[in-house]
mmCIF file of C-alpha atoms in Angstrom:
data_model
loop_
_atom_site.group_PDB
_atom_site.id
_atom_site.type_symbol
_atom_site.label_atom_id
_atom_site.label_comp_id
_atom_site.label_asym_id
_atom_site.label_seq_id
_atom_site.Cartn_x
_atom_site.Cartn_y
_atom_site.Cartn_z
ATOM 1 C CA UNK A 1204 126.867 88.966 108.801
ATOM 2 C CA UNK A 1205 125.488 92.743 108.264
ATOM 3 C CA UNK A 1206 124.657 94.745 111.026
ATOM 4 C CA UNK A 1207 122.529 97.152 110.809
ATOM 5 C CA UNK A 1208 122.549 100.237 113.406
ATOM 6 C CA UNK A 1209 118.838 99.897 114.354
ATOM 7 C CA UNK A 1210 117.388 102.758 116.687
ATOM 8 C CA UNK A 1211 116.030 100.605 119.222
ATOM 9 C CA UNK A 1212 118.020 98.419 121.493
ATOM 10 C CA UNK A 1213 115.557 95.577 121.096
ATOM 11 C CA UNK A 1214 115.923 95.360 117.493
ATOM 12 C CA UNK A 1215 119.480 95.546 117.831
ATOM 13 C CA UNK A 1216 119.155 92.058 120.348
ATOM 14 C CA UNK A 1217 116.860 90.678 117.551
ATOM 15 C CA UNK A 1218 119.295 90.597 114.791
ATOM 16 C CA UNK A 1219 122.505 89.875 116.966
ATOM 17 C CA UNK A 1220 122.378 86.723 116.389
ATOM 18 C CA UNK A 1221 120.424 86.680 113.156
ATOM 19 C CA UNK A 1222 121.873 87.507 109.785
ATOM 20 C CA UNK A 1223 119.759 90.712 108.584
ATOM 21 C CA UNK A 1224 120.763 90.285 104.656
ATOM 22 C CA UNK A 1225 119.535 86.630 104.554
ATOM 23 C CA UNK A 1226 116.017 88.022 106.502
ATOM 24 C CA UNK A 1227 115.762 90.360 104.426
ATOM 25 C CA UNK A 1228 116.330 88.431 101.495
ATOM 26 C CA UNK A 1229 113.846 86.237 102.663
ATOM 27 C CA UNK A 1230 111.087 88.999 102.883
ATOM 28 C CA UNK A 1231 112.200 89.969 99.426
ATOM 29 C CA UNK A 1232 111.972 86.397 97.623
ATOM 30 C CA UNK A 1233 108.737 85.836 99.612
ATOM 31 C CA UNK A 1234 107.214 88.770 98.174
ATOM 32 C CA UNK A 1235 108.028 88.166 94.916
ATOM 33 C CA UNK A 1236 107.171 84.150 95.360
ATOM 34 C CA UNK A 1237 111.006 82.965 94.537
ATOM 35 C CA UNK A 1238 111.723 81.968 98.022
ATOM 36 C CA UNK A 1239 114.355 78.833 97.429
ATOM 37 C CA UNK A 1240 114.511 75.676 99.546
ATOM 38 C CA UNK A 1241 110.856 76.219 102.153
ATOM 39 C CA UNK A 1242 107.750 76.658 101.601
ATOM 40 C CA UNK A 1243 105.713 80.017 101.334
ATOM 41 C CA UNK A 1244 104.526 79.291 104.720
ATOM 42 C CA UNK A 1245 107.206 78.365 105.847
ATOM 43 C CA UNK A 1246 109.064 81.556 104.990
ATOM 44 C CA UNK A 1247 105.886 83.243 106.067
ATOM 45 C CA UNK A 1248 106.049 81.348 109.510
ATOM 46 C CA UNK A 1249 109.421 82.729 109.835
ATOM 47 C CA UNK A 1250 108.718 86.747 108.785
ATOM 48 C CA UNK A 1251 106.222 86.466 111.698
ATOM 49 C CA UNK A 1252 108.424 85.056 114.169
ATOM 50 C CA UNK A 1253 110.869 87.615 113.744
ATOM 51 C CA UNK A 1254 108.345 90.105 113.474
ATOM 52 C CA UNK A 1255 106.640 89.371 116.752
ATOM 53 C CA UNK A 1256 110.031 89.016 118.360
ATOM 54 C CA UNK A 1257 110.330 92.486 116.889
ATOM 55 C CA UNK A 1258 106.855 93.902 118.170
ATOM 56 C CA UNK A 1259 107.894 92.335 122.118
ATOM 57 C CA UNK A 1260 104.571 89.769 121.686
ATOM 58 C CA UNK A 1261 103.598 86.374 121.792
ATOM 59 C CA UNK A 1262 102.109 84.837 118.696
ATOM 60 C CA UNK A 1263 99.070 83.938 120.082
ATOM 61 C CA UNK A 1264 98.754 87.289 121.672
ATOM 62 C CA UNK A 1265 94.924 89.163 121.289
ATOM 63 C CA UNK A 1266 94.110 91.658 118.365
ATOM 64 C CA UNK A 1267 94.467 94.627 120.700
ATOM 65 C CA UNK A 1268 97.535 93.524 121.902
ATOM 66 C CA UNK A 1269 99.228 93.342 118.312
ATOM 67 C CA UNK A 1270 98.039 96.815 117.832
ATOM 68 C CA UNK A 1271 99.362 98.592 120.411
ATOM 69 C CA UNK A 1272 102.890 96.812 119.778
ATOM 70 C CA UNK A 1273 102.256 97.859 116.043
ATOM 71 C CA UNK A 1274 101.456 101.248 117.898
ATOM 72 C CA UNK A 1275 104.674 100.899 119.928
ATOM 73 C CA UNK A 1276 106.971 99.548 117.432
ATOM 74 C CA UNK A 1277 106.113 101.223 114.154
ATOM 75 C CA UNK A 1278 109.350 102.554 113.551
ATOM 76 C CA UNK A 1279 111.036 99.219 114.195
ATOM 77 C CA UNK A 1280 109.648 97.496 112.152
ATOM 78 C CA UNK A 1281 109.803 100.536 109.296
ATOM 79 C CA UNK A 1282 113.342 100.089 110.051
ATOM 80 C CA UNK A 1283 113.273 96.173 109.556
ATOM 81 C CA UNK A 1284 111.299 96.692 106.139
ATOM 82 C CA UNK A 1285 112.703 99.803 104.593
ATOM 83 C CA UNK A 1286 115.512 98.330 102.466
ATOM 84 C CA UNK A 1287 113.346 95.248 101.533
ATOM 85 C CA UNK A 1288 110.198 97.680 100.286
ATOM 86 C CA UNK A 1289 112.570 100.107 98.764
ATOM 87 C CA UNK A 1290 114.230 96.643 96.670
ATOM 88 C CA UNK A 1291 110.729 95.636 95.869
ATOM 89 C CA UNK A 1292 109.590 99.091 94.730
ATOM 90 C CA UNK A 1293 113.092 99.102 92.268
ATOM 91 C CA UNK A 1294 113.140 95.842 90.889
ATOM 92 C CA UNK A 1295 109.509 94.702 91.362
ATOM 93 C CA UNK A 1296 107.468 95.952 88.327
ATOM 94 C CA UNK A 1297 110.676 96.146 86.211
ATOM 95 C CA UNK A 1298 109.490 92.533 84.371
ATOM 96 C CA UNK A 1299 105.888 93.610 83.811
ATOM 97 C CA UNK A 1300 105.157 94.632 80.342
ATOM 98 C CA UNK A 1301 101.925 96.201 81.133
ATOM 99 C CA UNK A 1302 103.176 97.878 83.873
ATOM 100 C CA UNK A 1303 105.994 99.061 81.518
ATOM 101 C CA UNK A 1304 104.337 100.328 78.915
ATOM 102 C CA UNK A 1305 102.646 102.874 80.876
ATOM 103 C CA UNK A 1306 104.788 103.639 83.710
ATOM 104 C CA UNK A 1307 107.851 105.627 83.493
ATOM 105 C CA UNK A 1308 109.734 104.981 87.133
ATOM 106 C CA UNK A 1309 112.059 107.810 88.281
ATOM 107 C CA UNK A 1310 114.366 107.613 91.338
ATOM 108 C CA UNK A 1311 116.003 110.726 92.770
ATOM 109 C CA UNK A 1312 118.206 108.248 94.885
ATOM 110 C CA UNK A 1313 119.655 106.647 91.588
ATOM 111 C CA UNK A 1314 119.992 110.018 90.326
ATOM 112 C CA UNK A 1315 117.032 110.396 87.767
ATOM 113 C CA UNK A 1316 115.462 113.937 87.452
ATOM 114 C CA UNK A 1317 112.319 114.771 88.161
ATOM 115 C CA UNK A 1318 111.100 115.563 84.980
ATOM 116 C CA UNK A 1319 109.019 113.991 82.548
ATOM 117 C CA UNK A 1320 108.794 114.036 78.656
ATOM 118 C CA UNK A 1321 105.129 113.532 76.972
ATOM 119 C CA UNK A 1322 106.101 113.204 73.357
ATOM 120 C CA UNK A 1323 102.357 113.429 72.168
ATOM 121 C CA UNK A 1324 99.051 115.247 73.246
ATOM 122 C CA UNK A 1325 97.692 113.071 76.088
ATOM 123 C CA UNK A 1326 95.734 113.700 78.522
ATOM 124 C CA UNK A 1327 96.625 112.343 82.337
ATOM 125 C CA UNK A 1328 94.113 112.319 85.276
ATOM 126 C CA UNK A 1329 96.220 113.271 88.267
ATOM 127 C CA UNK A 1330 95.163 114.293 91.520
ATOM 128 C CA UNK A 1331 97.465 115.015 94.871
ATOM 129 C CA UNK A 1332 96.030 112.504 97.415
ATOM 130 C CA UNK A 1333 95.032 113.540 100.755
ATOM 131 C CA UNK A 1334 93.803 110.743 103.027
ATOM 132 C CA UNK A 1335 91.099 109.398 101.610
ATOM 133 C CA UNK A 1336 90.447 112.156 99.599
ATOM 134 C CA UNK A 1337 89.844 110.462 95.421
ATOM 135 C CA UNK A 1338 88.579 113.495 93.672
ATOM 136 C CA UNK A 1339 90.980 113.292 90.333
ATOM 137 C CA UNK A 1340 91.283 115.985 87.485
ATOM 138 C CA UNK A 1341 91.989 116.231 84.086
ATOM 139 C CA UNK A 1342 95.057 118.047 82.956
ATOM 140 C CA UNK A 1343 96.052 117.822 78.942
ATOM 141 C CA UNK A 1344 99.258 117.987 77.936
ATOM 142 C CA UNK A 1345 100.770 119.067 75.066
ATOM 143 C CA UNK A 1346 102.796 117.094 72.240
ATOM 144 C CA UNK A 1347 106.415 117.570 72.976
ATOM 145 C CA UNK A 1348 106.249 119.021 76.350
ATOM 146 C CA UNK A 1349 108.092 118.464 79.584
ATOM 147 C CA UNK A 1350 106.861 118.898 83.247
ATOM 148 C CA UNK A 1351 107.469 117.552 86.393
ATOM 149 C CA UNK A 1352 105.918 116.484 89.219
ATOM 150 C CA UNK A 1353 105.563 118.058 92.644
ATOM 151 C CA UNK A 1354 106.481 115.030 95.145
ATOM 152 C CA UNK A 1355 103.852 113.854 97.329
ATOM 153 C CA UNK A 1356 101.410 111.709 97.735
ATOM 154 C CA UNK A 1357 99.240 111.088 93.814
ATOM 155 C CA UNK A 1358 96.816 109.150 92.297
ATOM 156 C CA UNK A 1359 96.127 108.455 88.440
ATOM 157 C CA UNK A 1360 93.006 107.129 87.094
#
């Protein structure tokens, strides 16, 4: 059974006697709709059970009492989700084909550069993103040029 070094001593009581992996595994297949042997509500029963153990609430707790555990427990449950999202955001798009043919996916954590190779004049609406913030530009590119990309928050239309 993994065990994972979570910053709160709470989480850490959570997953003592759970096996992280298989959760997380769980949250994984669920997203994807692959989960073997239950239900999807079943598996979704279960993500909310350990959730809410998570958060330090009651199911059937009030709206305003979820939130301020949400409020509370952010980081737990960032902590909780983090490898799952950052599986999903990997491996879930990768068997798309419209999603592939106009998305190129680079990863500084599997050692891609951040640098980008247009082989023909195009033109790309990109815009940094701040809050809600939408207004997009044009930018054209030139045939056989390479740029990269400033990391933060964008949005392409």
């Amino acid at each position: 059974m993994k065990k994972l070094n979570f910053s709160n001593a709470d989480t850490r009581e959570v997953f003592a006697d759970k096996d992280y992996a298989e959760f997380s595994q769980l949250m994984f297949d669920t997203a994807c709709g692959k989960q073997k042997d239950i239900s999807k509500e079943d598996a979704n029963g279960k993500i909310r059970e350990i959730m809410f153990e998570i958060l330090g609430v009651e199911e059937g707790c009030t709206r305003k009492e979820l939130h301020k555990a949400i409020r509370r427990h952010k980081i737990d449950v960032f902590e909780v989700i983090e490898e799952t999202v950052e599986n999903l955001l990997v491996s879930g798009w990768g068997d798309n084909p419209f999603f592939n043919e106009f998305v190129e996916i680079k990863s500084m954590n599997t050692g891609d550069t951040n640098e980008f190779y247009v082989p023909d004049e195009s033109v790309l609406t990109v815009s940094e993103l701040s809050g809600n913030h939408h207004d997009l530009f044009r930018q054209r590119l030139g045939a056989g040029s390479t740029f990269s990309v400033k990391t933060s928050w964008y949005g392409v239309k």
